[in-house]
mmCIF file with all atom_site columns, C-alpha atoms in Angstrom:
data_model
loop_
_atom_site.group_PDB
_atom_site.id
_atom_site.type_symbol
_atom_site.label_atom_id
_atom_site.label_alt_id
_atom_site.label_comp_id
_atom_site.label_asym_id
_atom_site.label_entity_id
_atom_site.label_seq_id
_atom_site.pdbx_PDB_ins_code
_atom_site.Cartn_x
_atom_site.Cartn_y
_atom_site.Cartn_z
_atom_site.occupancy
_atom_site.B_iso_or_equiv
_atom_site.pdbx_formal_charge
_atom_site.auth_seq_id
_atom_site.auth_comp_id
_atom_site.auth_asym_id
_atom_site.auth_atom_id
_atom_site.pdbx_PDB_model_num
ATOM 1  C CA . MET T 1 1  ? -11.398 -8.316  26.391  1.00 0.00 ? 1  MET T CA 1
ATOM 2  C CA . SER T 1 2  ? -12.039 -6.295  23.372  1.00 0.00 ? 2  SER T CA 1
ATOM 3  C CA . CYS T 1 3  ? -9.863  -2.260  23.161  1.00 0.00 ? 3  CYS T CA 1
ATOM 4  C CA . VAL T 1 4  ? -12.591 -0.588  21.694  1.00 0.00 ? 4  VAL T CA 1
ATOM 5  C CA . ASP T 1 5  ? -14.027 1.534   23.687  1.00 0.00 ? 5  ASP T CA 1
ATOM 6  C CA . SER T 1 6  ? -17.927 1.665   21.948  1.00 0.00 ? 6  SER T CA 1
ATOM 7  C CA . SER T 1 7  ? -18.285 4.942   23.078  1.00 0.00 ? 7  SER T CA 1
ATOM 8  C CA . SER T 1 8  ? -15.119 5.603   21.571  1.00 0.00 ? 8  SER T CA 1
ATOM 9  C CA . ILE T 1 9  ? -16.255 5.212   17.423  1.00 0.00 ? 9  ILE T CA 1
ATOM 10 C CA . GLU T 1 10 ? -17.484 8.380   16.267  1.00 0.00 ? 10 GLU T CA 1
ATOM 11 C CA . PRO T 1 11 ? -17.759 7.611   11.895  1.00 0.00 ? 11 PRO T CA 1
ATOM 12 C CA . VAL T 1 12 ? -14.940 9.895   10.304  1.00 0.00 ? 12 VAL T CA 1
ATOM 13 C CA . GLU T 1 13 ? -14.966 11.069  7.344   1.00 0.00 ? 13 GLU T CA 1
ATOM 14 C CA . ASP T 1 14 ? -17.182 7.440   6.373   1.00 0.00 ? 14 ASP T CA 1
ATOM 15 C CA . GLU T 1 15 ? -14.707 5.606   8.484   1.00 0.00 ? 15 GLU T CA 1
ATOM 16 C CA . LEU T 1 16 ? -14.816 5.314   11.493  1.00 0.00 ? 16 LEU T CA 1
ATOM 17 C CA . LYS T 1 17 ? -12.742 6.111   14.780  1.00 0.00 ? 17 LYS T CA 1
ATOM 18 C CA . PHE T 1 18 ? -10.887 3.792   17.532  1.00 0.00 ? 18 PHE T CA 1
ATOM 19 C CA . ARG T 1 19 ? -9.460  4.545   19.859  1.00 0.00 ? 19 ARG T CA 1
ATOM 20 C CA . PRO T 1 20 ? -6.121  2.996   20.412  1.00 0.00 ? 20 PRO T CA 1
ATOM 21 C CA . CYS T 1 21 ? -5.585  -0.127  22.939  1.00 0.00 ? 21 CYS T CA 1
ATOM 22 C CA . THR T 1 22 ? -3.694  -0.235  26.186  1.00 0.00 ? 22 THR T CA 1
ATOM 23 C CA . SER T 1 23 ? -1.376  -2.521  25.101  1.00 0.00 ? 23 SER T CA 1
ATOM 24 C CA . LEU T 1 24 ? 0.441   -2.490  21.907  1.00 0.00 ? 24 LEU T CA 1
ATOM 25 C CA . LEU T 1 25 ? -0.745  -4.372  18.936  1.00 0.00 ? 25 LEU T CA 1
ATOM 26 C CA . ASP T 1 26 ? 1.544   -7.322  16.879  1.00 0.00 ? 26 ASP T CA 1
ATOM 27 C CA . TYR T 1 27 ? -0.195  -7.659  14.197  1.00 0.00 ? 27 TYR T CA 1
ATOM 28 C CA . VAL T 1 28 ? -3.304  -7.056  11.599  1.00 0.00 ? 28 VAL T CA 1
ATOM 29 C CA . LYS T 1 29 ? -4.173  -9.580  9.336   1.00 0.00 ? 29 LYS T CA 1
ATOM 30 C CA . ILE T 1 30 ? -5.435  -8.363  5.571   1.00 0.00 ? 30 ILE T CA 1
ATOM 31 C CA . ASP T 1 31 ? -7.621  -10.819 5.035   1.00 0.00 ? 31 ASP T CA 1
ATOM 32 C CA . ARG T 1 32 ? -7.104  -12.692 1.417   1.00 0.00 ? 32 ARG T CA 1
ATOM 33 C CA . GLY T 1 33 ? -10.370 -11.493 -0.111  1.00 0.00 ? 33 GLY T CA 1
ATOM 34 C CA . LEU T 1 34 ? -8.969  -8.145  -0.173  1.00 0.00 ? 34 LEU T CA 1
ATOM 35 C CA . ILE T 1 35 ? -5.389  -8.953  -1.091  1.00 0.00 ? 35 ILE T CA 1
ATOM 36 C CA . SER T 1 36 ? -6.627  -11.255 -4.325  1.00 0.00 ? 36 SER T CA 1
ATOM 37 C CA . ILE T 1 37 ? -6.015  -9.644  -7.935  1.00 0.00 ? 37 ILE T CA 1
ATOM 38 C CA . CYS T 1 38 ? -5.701  -6.329  -5.258  1.00 0.00 ? 38 CYS T CA 1
ATOM 39 C CA . ASP T 1 39 ? -2.404  -4.954  -8.149  1.00 0.00 ? 39 ASP T CA 1
ATOM 40 C CA . GLY T 1 40 ? -5.600  -4.546  -10.237 1.00 0.00 ? 40 GLY T CA 1
ATOM 41 C CA . ASP T 1 41 ? -7.680  -2.808  -8.256  1.00 0.00 ? 41 ASP T CA 1
ATOM 42 C CA . ILE T 1 42 ? -6.726  0.593   -6.714  1.00 0.00 ? 42 ILE T CA 1
ATOM 43 C CA . SER T 1 43 ? -9.860  1.020   -4.193  1.00 0.00 ? 43 SER T CA 1
ATOM 44 C CA . LYS T 1 44 ? -8.157  -2.013  -2.620  1.00 0.00 ? 44 LYS T CA 1
ATOM 45 C CA . GLN T 1 45 ? -5.275  -0.589  -2.831  1.00 0.00 ? 45 GLN T CA 1
ATOM 46 C CA . LEU T 1 46 ? -6.051  2.684   -1.483  1.00 0.00 ? 46 LEU T CA 1
ATOM 47 C CA . THR T 1 47 ? -8.638  0.556   1.061   1.00 0.00 ? 47 THR T CA 1
ATOM 48 C CA . ILE T 1 48 ? -5.281  -2.002  1.691   1.00 0.00 ? 48 ILE T CA 1
ATOM 49 C CA . ARG T 1 49 ? -2.660  1.651   2.173   1.00 0.00 ? 49 ARG T CA 1
ATOM 50 C CA . ALA T 1 50 ? -4.956  3.643   4.923   1.00 0.00 ? 50 ALA T CA 1
ATOM 51 C CA . ILE T 1 51 ? -4.572  -0.258  6.698   1.00 0.00 ? 51 ILE T CA 1
ATOM 52 C CA . MET T 1 52 ? -1.312  0.446   6.665   1.00 0.00 ? 52 MET T CA 1
ATOM 53 C CA . ASN T 1 53 ? -1.173  3.107   8.366   1.00 0.00 ? 53 ASN T CA 1
ATOM 54 C CA . ARG T 1 54 ? -3.642  3.023   10.696  1.00 0.00 ? 54 ARG T CA 1
ATOM 55 C CA . ALA T 1 55 ? -1.302  0.191   11.920  1.00 0.00 ? 55 ALA T CA 1
ATOM 56 C CA . SER T 1 56 ? 1.131   1.497   11.705  1.00 0.00 ? 56 SER T CA 1
ATOM 57 C CA . GLU T 1 57 ? 0.357   4.438   14.423  1.00 0.00 ? 57 GLU T CA 1
ATOM 58 C CA . PHE T 1 58 ? -0.357  1.511   16.712  1.00 0.00 ? 58 PHE T CA 1
ATOM 59 C CA . GLY T 1 59 ? 2.978   -0.303  16.456  1.00 0.00 ? 59 GLY T CA 1
ATOM 60 C CA . ALA T 1 60 ? 1.348   -3.054  14.138  1.00 0.00 ? 60 ALA T CA 1
ATOM 61 C CA . LYS T 1 61 ? 2.738   -4.853  11.245  1.00 0.00 ? 61 LYS T CA 1
ATOM 62 C CA . VAL T 1 62 ? 0.727   -5.950  8.684   1.00 0.00 ? 62 VAL T CA 1
ATOM 63 C CA . LEU T 1 63 ? 0.081   -9.188  7.838   1.00 0.00 ? 63 LEU T CA 1
ATOM 64 C CA . ALA T 1 64 ? -0.872  -10.664 4.328   1.00 0.00 ? 64 ALA T CA 1
#
């Protein structure tokens, strides 16, 4: 079962805006490729921060 209703997806400043699920998300897993050597890559750091902020909106914990 998907929590994303495709009719609610619309581009917003180069990212997708999702309608939150009615059930709580417990965890969001960040792919190793994004985490690997992120200390030297500002682009990766910004992406990770965006993921963390989005997960926080849903009350989810971030795993890396």
